[in-house]
Short mmCIF file of C-alpha atoms and ligand atoms in Angstrom, two decimals:
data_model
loop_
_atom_site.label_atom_id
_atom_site.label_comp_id
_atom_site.label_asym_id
_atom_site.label_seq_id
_atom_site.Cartn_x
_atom_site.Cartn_y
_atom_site.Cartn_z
CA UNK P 1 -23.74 20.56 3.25
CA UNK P 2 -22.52 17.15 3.30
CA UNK P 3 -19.95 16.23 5.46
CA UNK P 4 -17.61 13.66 6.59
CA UNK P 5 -18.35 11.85 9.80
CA UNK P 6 -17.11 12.74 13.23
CA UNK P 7 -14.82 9.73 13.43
CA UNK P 8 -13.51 10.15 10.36
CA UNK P 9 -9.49 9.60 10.18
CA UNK P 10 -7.65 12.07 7.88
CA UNK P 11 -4.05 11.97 7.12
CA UNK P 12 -1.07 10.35 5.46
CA UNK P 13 0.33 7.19 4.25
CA UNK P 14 3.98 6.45 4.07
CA UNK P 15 5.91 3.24 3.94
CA UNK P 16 9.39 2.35 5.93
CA UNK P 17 11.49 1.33 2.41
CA UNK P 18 10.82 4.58 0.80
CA UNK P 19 11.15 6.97 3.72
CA UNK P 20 14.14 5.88 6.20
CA UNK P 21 17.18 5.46 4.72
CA UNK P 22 19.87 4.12 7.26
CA UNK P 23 19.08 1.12 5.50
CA UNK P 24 22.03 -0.75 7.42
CA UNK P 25 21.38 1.05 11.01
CA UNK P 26 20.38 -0.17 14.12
CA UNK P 27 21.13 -3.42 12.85
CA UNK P 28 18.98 -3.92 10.18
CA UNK P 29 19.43 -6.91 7.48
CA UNK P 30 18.77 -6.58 3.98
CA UNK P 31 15.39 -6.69 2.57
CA UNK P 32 13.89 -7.42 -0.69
CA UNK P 33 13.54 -3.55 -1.44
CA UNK P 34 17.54 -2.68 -0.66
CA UNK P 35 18.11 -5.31 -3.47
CA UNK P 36 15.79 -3.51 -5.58
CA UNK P 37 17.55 -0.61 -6.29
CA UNK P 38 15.33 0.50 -9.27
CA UNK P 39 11.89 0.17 -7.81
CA UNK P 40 9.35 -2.86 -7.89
CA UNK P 41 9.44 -4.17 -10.39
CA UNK P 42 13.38 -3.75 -11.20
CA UNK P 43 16.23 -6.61 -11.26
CA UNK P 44 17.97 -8.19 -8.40
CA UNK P 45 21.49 -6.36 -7.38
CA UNK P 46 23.36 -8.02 -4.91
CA UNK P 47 24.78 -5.47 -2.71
CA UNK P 48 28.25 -4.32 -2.08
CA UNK P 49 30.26 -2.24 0.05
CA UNK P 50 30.55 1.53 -1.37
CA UNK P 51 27.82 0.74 -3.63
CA UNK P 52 24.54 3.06 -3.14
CA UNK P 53 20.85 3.47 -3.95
CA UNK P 54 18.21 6.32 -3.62
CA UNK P 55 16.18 4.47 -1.11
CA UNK P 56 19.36 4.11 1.30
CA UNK P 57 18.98 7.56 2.23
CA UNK P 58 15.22 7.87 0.85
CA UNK P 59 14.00 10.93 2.87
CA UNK P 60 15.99 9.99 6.06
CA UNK P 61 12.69 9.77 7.93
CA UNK P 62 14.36 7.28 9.87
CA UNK P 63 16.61 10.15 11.70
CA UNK P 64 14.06 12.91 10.83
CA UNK P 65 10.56 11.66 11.61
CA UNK P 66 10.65 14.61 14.41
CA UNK P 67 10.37 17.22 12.17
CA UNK P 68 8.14 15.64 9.57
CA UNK P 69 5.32 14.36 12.18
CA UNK P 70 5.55 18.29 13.96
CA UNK P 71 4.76 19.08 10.03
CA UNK P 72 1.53 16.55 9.98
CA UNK P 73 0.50 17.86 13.12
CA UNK P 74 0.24 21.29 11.51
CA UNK P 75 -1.80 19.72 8.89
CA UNK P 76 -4.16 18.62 11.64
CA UNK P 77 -3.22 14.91 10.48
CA UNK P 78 -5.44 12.56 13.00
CA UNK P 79 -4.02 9.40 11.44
CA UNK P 80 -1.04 7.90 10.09
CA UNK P 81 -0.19 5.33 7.59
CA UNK P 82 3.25 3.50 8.14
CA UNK P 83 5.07 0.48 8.05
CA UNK P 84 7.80 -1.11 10.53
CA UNK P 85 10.51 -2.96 7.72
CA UNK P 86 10.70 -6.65 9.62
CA UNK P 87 14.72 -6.59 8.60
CA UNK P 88 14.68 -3.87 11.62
CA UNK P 89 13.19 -6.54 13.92
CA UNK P 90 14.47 -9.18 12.27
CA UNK P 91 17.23 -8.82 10.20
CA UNK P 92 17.86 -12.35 8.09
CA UNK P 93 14.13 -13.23 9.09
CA UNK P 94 14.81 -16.57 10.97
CA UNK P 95 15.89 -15.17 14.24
CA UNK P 96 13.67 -16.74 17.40
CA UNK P 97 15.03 -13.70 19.09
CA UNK P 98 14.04 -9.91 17.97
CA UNK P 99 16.40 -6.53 17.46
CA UNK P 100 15.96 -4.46 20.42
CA UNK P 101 17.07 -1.52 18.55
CA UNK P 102 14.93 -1.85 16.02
CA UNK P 103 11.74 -2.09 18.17
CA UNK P 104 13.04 0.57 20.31
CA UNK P 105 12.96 2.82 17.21
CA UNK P 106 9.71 1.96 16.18
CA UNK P 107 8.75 2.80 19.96
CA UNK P 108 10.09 6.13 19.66
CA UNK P 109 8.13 6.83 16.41
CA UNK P 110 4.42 5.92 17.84
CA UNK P 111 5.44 8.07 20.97
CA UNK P 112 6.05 10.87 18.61
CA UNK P 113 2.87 10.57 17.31
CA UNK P 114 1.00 9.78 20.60
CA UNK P 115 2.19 13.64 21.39
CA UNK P 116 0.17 14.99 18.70
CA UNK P 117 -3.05 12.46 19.11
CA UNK P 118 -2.26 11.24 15.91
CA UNK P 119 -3.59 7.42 15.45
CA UNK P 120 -1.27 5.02 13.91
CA UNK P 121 -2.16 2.64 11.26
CA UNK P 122 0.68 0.13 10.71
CA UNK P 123 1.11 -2.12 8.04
CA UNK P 124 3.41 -5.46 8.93
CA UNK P 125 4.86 -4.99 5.57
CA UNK P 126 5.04 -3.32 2.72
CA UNK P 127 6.53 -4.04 -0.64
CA UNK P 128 9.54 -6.04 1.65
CA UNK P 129 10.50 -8.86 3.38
CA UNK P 130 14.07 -10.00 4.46
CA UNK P 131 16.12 -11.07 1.95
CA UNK P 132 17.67 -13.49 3.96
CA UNK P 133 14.77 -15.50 3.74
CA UNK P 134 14.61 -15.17 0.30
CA UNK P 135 18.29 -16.53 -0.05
CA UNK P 136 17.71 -19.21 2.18
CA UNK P 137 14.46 -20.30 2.01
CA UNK P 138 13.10 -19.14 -1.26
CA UNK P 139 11.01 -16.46 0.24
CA UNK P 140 7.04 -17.16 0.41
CA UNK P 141 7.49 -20.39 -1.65
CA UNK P 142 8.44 -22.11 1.65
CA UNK P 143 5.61 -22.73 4.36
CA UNK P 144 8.49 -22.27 6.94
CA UNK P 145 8.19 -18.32 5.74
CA UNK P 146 4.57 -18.58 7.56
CA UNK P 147 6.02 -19.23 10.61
CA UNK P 148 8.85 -16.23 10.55
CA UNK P 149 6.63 -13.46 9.40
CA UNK P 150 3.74 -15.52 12.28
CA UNK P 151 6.49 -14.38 14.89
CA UNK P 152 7.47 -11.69 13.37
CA UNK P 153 3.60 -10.49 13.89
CA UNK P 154 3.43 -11.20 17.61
CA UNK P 155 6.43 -10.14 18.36
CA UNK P 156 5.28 -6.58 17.47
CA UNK P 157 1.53 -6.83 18.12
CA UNK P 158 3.31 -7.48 22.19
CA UNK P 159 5.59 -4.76 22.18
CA UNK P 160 3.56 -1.94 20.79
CA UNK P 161 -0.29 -3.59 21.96
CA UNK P 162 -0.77 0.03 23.84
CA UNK P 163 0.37 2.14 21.14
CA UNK P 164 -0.83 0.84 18.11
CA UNK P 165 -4.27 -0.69 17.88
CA UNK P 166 -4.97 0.01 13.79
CA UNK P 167 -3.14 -2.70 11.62
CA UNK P 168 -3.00 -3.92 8.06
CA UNK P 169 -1.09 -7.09 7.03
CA UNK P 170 0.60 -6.95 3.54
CA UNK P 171 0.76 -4.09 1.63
CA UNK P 172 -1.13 -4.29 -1.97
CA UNK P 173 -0.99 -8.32 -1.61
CA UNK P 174 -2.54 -8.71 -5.12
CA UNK P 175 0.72 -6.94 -6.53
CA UNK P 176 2.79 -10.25 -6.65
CA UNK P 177 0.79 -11.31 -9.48
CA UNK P 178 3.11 -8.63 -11.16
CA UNK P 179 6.13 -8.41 -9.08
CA UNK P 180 6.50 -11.68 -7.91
CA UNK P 181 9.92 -10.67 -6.03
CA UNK P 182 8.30 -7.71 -4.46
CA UNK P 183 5.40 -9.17 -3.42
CA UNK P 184 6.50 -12.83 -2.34
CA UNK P 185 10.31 -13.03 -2.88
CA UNK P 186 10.04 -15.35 -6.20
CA UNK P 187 11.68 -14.39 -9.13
CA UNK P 188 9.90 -12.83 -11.78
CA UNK P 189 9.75 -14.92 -14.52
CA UNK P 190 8.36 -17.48 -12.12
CA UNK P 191 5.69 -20.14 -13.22
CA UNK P 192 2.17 -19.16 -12.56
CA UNK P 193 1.84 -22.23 -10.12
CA UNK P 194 5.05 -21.39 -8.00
CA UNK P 195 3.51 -17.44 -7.69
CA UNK P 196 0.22 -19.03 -6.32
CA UNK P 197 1.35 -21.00 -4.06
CA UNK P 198 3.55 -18.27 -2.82
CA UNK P 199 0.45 -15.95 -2.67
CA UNK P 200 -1.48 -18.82 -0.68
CA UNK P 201 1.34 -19.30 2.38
CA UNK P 202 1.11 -15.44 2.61
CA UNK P 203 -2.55 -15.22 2.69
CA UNK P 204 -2.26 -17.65 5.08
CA UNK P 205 0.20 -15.47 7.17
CA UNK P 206 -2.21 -12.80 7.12
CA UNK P 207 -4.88 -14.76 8.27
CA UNK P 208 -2.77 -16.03 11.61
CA UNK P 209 -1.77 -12.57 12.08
CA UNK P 210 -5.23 -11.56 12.15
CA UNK P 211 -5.61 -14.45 14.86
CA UNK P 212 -2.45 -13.20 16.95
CA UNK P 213 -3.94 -9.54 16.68
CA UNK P 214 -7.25 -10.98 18.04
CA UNK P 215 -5.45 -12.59 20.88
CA UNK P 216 -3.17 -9.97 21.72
CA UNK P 217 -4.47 -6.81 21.11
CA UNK P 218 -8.69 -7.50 21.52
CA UNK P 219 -9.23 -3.56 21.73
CA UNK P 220 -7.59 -3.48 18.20
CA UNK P 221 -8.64 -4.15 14.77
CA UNK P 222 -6.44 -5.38 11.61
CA UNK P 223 -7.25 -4.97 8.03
CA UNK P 224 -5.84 -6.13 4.46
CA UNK P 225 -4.77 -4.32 1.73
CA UNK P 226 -5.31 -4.30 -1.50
CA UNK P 227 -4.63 -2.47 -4.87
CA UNK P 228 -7.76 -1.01 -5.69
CA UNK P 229 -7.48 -1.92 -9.96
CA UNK P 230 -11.10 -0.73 -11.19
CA UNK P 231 -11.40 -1.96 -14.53
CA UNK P 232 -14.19 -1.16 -16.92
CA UNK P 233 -15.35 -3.13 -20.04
CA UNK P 234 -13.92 -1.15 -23.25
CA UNK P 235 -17.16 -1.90 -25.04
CA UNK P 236 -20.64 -3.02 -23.72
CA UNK P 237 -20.00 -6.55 -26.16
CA UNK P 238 -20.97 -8.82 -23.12
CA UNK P 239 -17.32 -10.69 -24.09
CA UNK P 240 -15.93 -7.57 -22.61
CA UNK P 241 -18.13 -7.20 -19.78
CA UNK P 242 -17.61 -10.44 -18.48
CA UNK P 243 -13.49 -10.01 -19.19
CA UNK P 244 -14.05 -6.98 -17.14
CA UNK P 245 -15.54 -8.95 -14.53
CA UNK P 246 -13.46 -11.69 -14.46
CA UNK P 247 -10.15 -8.92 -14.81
CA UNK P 248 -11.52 -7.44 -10.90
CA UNK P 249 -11.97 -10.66 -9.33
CA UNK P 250 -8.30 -11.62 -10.68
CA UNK P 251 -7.20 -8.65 -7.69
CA UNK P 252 -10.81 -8.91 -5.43
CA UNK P 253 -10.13 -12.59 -5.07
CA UNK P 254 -7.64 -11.91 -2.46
CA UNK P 255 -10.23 -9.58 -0.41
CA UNK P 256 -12.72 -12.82 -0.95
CA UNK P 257 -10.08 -15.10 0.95
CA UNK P 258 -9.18 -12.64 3.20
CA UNK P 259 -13.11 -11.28 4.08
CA UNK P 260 -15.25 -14.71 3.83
CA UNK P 261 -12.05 -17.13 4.91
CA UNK P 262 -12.15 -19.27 2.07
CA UNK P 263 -10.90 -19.65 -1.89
CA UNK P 264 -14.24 -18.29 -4.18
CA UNK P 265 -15.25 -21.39 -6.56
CA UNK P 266 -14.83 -18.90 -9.27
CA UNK P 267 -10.74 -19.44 -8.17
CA UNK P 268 -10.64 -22.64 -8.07
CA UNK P 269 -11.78 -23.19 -11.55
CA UNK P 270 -9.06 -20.81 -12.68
CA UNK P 271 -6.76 -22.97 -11.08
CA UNK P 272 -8.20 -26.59 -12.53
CA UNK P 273 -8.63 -24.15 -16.13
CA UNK P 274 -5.10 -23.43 -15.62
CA UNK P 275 -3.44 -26.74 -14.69
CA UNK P 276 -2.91 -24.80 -11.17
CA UNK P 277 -1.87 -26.93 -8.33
CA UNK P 278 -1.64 -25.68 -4.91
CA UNK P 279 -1.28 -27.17 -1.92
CA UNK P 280 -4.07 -26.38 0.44
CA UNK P 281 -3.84 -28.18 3.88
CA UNK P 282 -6.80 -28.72 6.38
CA UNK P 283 -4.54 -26.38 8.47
CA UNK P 284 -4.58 -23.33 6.29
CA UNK P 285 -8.38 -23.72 5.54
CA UNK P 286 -8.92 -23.45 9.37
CA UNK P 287 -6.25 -20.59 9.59
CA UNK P 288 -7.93 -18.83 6.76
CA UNK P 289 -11.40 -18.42 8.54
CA UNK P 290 -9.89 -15.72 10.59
CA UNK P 291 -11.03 -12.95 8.68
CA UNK P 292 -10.11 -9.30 8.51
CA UNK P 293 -11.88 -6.57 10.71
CA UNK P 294 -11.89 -4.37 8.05
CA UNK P 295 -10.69 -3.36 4.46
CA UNK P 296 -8.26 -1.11 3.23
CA UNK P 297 -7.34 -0.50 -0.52
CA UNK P 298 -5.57 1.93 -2.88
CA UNK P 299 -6.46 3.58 -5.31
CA UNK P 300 -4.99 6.05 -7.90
CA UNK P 301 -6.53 4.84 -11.58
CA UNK P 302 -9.14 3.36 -13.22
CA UNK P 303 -8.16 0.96 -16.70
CA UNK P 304 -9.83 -0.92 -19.27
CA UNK P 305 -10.71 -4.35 -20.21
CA UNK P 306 -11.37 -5.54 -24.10
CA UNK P 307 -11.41 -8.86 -25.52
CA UNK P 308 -10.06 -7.38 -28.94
CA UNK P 309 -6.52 -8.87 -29.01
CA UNK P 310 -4.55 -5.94 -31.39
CA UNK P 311 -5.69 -3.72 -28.68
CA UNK P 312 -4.34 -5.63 -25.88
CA UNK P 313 -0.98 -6.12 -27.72
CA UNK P 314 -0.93 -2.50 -27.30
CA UNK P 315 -1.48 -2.10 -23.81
CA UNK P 316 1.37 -4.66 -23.26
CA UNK P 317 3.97 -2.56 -21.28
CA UNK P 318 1.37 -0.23 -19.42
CA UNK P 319 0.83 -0.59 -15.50
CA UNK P 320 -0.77 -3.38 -15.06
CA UNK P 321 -1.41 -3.78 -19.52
CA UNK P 322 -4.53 -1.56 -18.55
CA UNK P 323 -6.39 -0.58 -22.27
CA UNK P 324 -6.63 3.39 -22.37
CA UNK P 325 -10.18 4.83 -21.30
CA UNK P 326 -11.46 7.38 -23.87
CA UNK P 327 -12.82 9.33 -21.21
CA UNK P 328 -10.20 9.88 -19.07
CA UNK P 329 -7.31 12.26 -18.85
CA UNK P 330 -3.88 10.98 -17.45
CA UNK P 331 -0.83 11.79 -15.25
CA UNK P 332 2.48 12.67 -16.50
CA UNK P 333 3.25 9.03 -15.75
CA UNK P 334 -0.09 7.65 -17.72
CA UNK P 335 -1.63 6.57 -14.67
CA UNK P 336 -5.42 7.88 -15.95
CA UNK P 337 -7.35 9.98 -13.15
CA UNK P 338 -10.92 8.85 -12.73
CA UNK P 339 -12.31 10.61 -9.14
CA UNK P 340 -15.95 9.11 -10.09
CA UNK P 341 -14.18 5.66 -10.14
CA UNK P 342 -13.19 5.60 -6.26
CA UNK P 343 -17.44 6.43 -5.55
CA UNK P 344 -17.62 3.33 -7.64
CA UNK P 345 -15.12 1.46 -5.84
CA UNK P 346 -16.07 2.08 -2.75
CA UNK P 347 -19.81 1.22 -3.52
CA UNK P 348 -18.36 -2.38 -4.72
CA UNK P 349 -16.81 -3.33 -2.18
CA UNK P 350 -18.92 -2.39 0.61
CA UNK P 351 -22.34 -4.26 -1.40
CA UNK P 352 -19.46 -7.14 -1.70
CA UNK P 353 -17.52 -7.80 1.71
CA UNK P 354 -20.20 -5.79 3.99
CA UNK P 355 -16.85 -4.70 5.91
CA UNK P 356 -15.66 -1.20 6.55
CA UNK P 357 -13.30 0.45 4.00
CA UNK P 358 -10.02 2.71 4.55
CA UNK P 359 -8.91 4.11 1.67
CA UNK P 360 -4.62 4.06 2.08
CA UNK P 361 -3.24 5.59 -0.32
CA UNK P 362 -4.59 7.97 -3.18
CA UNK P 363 -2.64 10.69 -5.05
CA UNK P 364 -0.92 12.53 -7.88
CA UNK P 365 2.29 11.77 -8.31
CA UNK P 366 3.54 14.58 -10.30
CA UNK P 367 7.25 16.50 -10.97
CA UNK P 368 6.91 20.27 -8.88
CA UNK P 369 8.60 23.76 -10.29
CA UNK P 370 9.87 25.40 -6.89
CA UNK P 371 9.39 28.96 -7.61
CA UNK P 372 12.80 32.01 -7.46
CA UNK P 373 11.05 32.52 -3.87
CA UNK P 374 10.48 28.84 -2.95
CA UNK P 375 6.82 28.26 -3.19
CA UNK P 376 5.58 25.37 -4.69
CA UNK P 377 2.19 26.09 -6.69
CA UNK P 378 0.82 22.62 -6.80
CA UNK P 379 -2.69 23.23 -8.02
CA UNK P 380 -3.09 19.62 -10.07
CA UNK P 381 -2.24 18.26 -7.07
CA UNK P 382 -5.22 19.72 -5.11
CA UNK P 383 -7.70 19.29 -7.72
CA UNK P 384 -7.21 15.97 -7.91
CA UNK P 385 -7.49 15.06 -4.63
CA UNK P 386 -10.28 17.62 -4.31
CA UNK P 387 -12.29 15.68 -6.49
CA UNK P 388 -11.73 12.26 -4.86
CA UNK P 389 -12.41 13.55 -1.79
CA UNK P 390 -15.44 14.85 -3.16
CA UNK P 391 -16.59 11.29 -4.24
CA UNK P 392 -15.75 9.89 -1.19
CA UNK P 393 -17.98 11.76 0.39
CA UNK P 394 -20.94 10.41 -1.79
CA UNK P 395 -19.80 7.25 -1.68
CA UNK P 396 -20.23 7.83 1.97
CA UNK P 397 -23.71 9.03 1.07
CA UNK P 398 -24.74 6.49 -0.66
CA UNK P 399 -24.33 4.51 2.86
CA UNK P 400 -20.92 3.34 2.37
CA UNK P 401 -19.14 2.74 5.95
CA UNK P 402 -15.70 4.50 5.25
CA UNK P 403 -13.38 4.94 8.21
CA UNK P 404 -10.59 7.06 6.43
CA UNK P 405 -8.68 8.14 3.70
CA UNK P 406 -4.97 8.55 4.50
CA UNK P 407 -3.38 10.37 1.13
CA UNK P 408 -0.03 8.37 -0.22
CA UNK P 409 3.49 10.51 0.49
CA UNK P 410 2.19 13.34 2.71
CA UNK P 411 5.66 14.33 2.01
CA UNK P 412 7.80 13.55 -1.00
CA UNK P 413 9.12 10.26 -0.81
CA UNK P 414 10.73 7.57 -3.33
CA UNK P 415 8.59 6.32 -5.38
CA UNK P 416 7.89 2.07 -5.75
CA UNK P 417 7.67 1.39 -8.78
CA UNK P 418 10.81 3.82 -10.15
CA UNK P 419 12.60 4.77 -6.83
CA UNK P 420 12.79 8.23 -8.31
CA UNK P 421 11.83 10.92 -6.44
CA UNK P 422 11.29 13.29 -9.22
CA UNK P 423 7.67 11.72 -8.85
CA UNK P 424 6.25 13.90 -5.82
CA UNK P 425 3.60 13.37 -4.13
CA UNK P 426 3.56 15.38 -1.24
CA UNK P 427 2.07 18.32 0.79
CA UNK P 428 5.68 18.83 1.99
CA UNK P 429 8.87 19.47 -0.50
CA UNK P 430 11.80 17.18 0.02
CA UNK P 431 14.95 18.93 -1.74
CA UNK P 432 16.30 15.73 -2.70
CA UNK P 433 16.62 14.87 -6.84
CA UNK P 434 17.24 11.54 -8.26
CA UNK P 435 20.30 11.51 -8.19
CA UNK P 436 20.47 11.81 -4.12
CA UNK P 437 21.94 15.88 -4.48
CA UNK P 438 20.36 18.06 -2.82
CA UNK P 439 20.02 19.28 1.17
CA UNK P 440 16.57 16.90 2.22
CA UNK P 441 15.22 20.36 3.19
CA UNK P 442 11.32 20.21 4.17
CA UNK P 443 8.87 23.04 2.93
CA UNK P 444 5.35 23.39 2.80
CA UNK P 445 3.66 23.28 -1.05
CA UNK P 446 0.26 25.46 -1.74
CA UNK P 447 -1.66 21.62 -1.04
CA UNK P 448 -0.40 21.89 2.49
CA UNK P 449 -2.56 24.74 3.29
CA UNK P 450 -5.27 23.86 1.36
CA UNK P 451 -4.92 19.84 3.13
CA UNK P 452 -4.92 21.63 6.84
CA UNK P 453 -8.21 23.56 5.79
CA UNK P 454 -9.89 20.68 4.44
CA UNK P 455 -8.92 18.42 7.95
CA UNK P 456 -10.11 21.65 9.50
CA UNK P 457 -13.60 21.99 8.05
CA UNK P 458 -14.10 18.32 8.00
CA UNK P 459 -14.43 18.33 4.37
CA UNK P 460 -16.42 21.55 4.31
CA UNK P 461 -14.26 23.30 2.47
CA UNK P 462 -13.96 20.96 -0.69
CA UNK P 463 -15.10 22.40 -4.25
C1 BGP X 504 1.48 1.79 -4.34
C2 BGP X 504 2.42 1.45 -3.24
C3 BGP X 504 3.14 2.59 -2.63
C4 BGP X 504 3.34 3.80 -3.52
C5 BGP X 504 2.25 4.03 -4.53
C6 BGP X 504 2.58 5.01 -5.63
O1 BGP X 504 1.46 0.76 -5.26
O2 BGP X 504 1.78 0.76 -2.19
O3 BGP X 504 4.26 2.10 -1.99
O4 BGP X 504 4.60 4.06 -3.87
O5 BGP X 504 1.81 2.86 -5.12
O6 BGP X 504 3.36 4.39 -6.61
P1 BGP X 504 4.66 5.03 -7.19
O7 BGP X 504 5.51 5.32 -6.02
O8 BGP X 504 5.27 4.04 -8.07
O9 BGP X 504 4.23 6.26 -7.90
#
């Protein structure tokens, strides 16, 4: 029987913005998510008083993260995956001093976990930054945003050095190429050139965050993130094949910076292709060699790639204008389920970077039917993660160095790209609806059982 190694890290990935609430406690600012009241990749609203959003509330980990982490425990979680929103540290961004009550919250939280030996993973941030810098400053477009979200870093890396020790640096960082406000604060009908240089001051932040963890923390290690977007060729026409390949580095490119500490030539041609002009200094090329420890990547869908134009007009409007893949079933939300595609994944990257791999987030987001006596029967939701698991497990096999897999929303939380929370993802029920009725109740669904045996066995008991 195949199983998982000792070390192995099992658990749960959450993220601040679509779990706290009290999104104006403690004396938080506003971030880029509280002004995105309909997910990702929705418009701007500036906010007023009275006015209110699903995410406000979200799950109200923020007052309730007792109860929920007692609930992971029970799952036998040995690792979780959250996020500390910098508006709780600092709240307009540009502070040179930090919010004691919001670092005294997030000191609370890893003590919490600390009582059930559970390892935190933190990511710096995660689909949000403050929106004060985006007013002021025009968010990652500036260079002076380097040096908030720099301080930011260290400021956090010093106060929780002995509690936390597992970091990542931005959330899905290849995402702004399609939510330029989410990922980098610009709007999103910005120009192609504007985005990249954006994406190039925060790649530098991550790499002088990597630096700072280094210094600060040496027992520690710090990862990126990135979405995991597999894409296939539709057809073996080697016009596809190479779109295909050209389609993954468009996303692996950031890994490439952020692994090997400099831009792939294959980038820089886009950019002279493109008329692409950004501003590089001898500065950031030394920051950049300060690479990541490891890598860490999501991963819910495979797509494909064709060079036929009539079927790309088609895919126009899809996540991420992915072409359908015969193959392939899909979720109610037409994200297309491809278990055999994570083995593959994970088998790229590692012959690519050479670096170990955490897998972050992976799951079924799906809409549950709580039963007249208040089960929850959520067998899609445990076959599909069954039979990732289950590659994962050859991938590790095949000699892959994986150090985790951390499934996304252990409990029901608001979802990014719709803030709805009819799209659950959970082992544990959140009586919440999208329209914010409902008593934020916590029960257990049929996956949480089967999630503690699998922790249990170490994988043993997997189909
Ligand atoms: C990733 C994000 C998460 C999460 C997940 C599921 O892109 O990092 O924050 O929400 O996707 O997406 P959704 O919530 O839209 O179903």
């Amino acid at each position: 029987m195949k199983l998982f190694p000792k070390s192995f890290l099992w658990g749960g990935a959450i993220a601040a913005n679509q779990v706290e609430g009290a999104y104006l406690e403690g004396g938080k600012g506003l971030s880029t998510s509280d002004v995105q009241p309909k997910g990702v990749f929705g418009d701007v609203v500036e906010r007023v008083a009275g006015d209110s959003a699903l995410k406000d509330v979200a799950i109200d980990f923020y007052h309730r993260y007792p109860e929920d982490i007692a609930l992971f425990a029970e799952m036998g979680f040995s690792c979780l995956r959250v996020s500390i929103a910098w508006t709780r540290i600092f709240p307009n961004g540009d502070e040179t001093t930090p919010n004691e009550a919001g670092l005294a919250y997030y000191d609370k939280l890893f003590d919490e976990l600390a009582k059930y030996g559970i390892t935190p993973l933190v990511t710096l941030s995660h689909y949000e930054m403050p929106w004060g810098l985006v007013k002021q400053y025009g968010g990652w477009g500036s260079r002076q945003t380097i040096g908030f979200f720099e301080r930011y870093a260290r400021t956090v890396f010093s106060r929780y050095k002995a509690k936390v020790k597992l970091w990542l640096t931005f959330n899905e960082i290849n995402m702004s190429l399609h939510a330029p406000m989410t990922g980098v604060g610009l709007p999103e009908n910005s120009r192609k050139e504007a985005v990249y240089q954006a994406i190039h001051h925060q790649l530098v932040a991550s790499a002088l965050a990597v630096k700072a963890c280094h210094e600060i923390i040496p027992d520690g290690k710090i990862g990126n993130m990135l979405l995991g977007g597999l894409m296939y060729p539709l057809t073996c026409k080697p016009e596809d094949v190479f779109e295909a390949l050209q389609e993954n580095r468009s996303w692996q490119f950031f890994g490439d910076v952020q692994c090997r500490g400099a831009y792939p030539g294959y980038m820089l041609r886009y950019f002279r292709d493109n008329g692409i002009c950004v501003e590089i200094t001898a500065a950031d090329r030394e920051a950049l060699t300060s690479t990541v420890d490891f890598i860490s990547f999501s991963y819910y869908m495979s797509g494909c790639v064709t060079t036929d134009e009539a079927l790309n007009q088609l895919a126009r409007g899809n996540i991420l204008s992915m072409v359908q893949n015969p193959h392939l079933t899909s979720s109610e939300w037409g994200w297309q389920i491809d278990p055999v595609g994570l083995r593959t994944l994970l088998n790229m990257l590692w012959d690519r970077w050479q670096k170990p791999l955490f897998i972050v987030e992976n799951g079924l987001g799906a809409k549950d039917k709580v039963e007249a006596d208040g089960s929850i029967n959520d067998d899609y939701r445990i076959a599909y993660l069954n039979d990732h698991l289950v590659q994962v497990r050859e991938a590790i096999d095949d000699g892959v160095d994986v150090m985790g897999y951390t499934s996304w929303g252990p409990i029901d939380v608001v979802s990014a790209s719709k803030a709805e929370i009819s799209k659950r993802y959970g082992f544990i029920y959140v009586d919440r609806d999208d329209n914010g009725n409902g008593t934020l109740a916590r029960s257990r669904k049929k996956s949480f059982y089967w999630y503690r045996d699998v922790i249990a066995s170490n994988g043993a008991t997997l189909k």
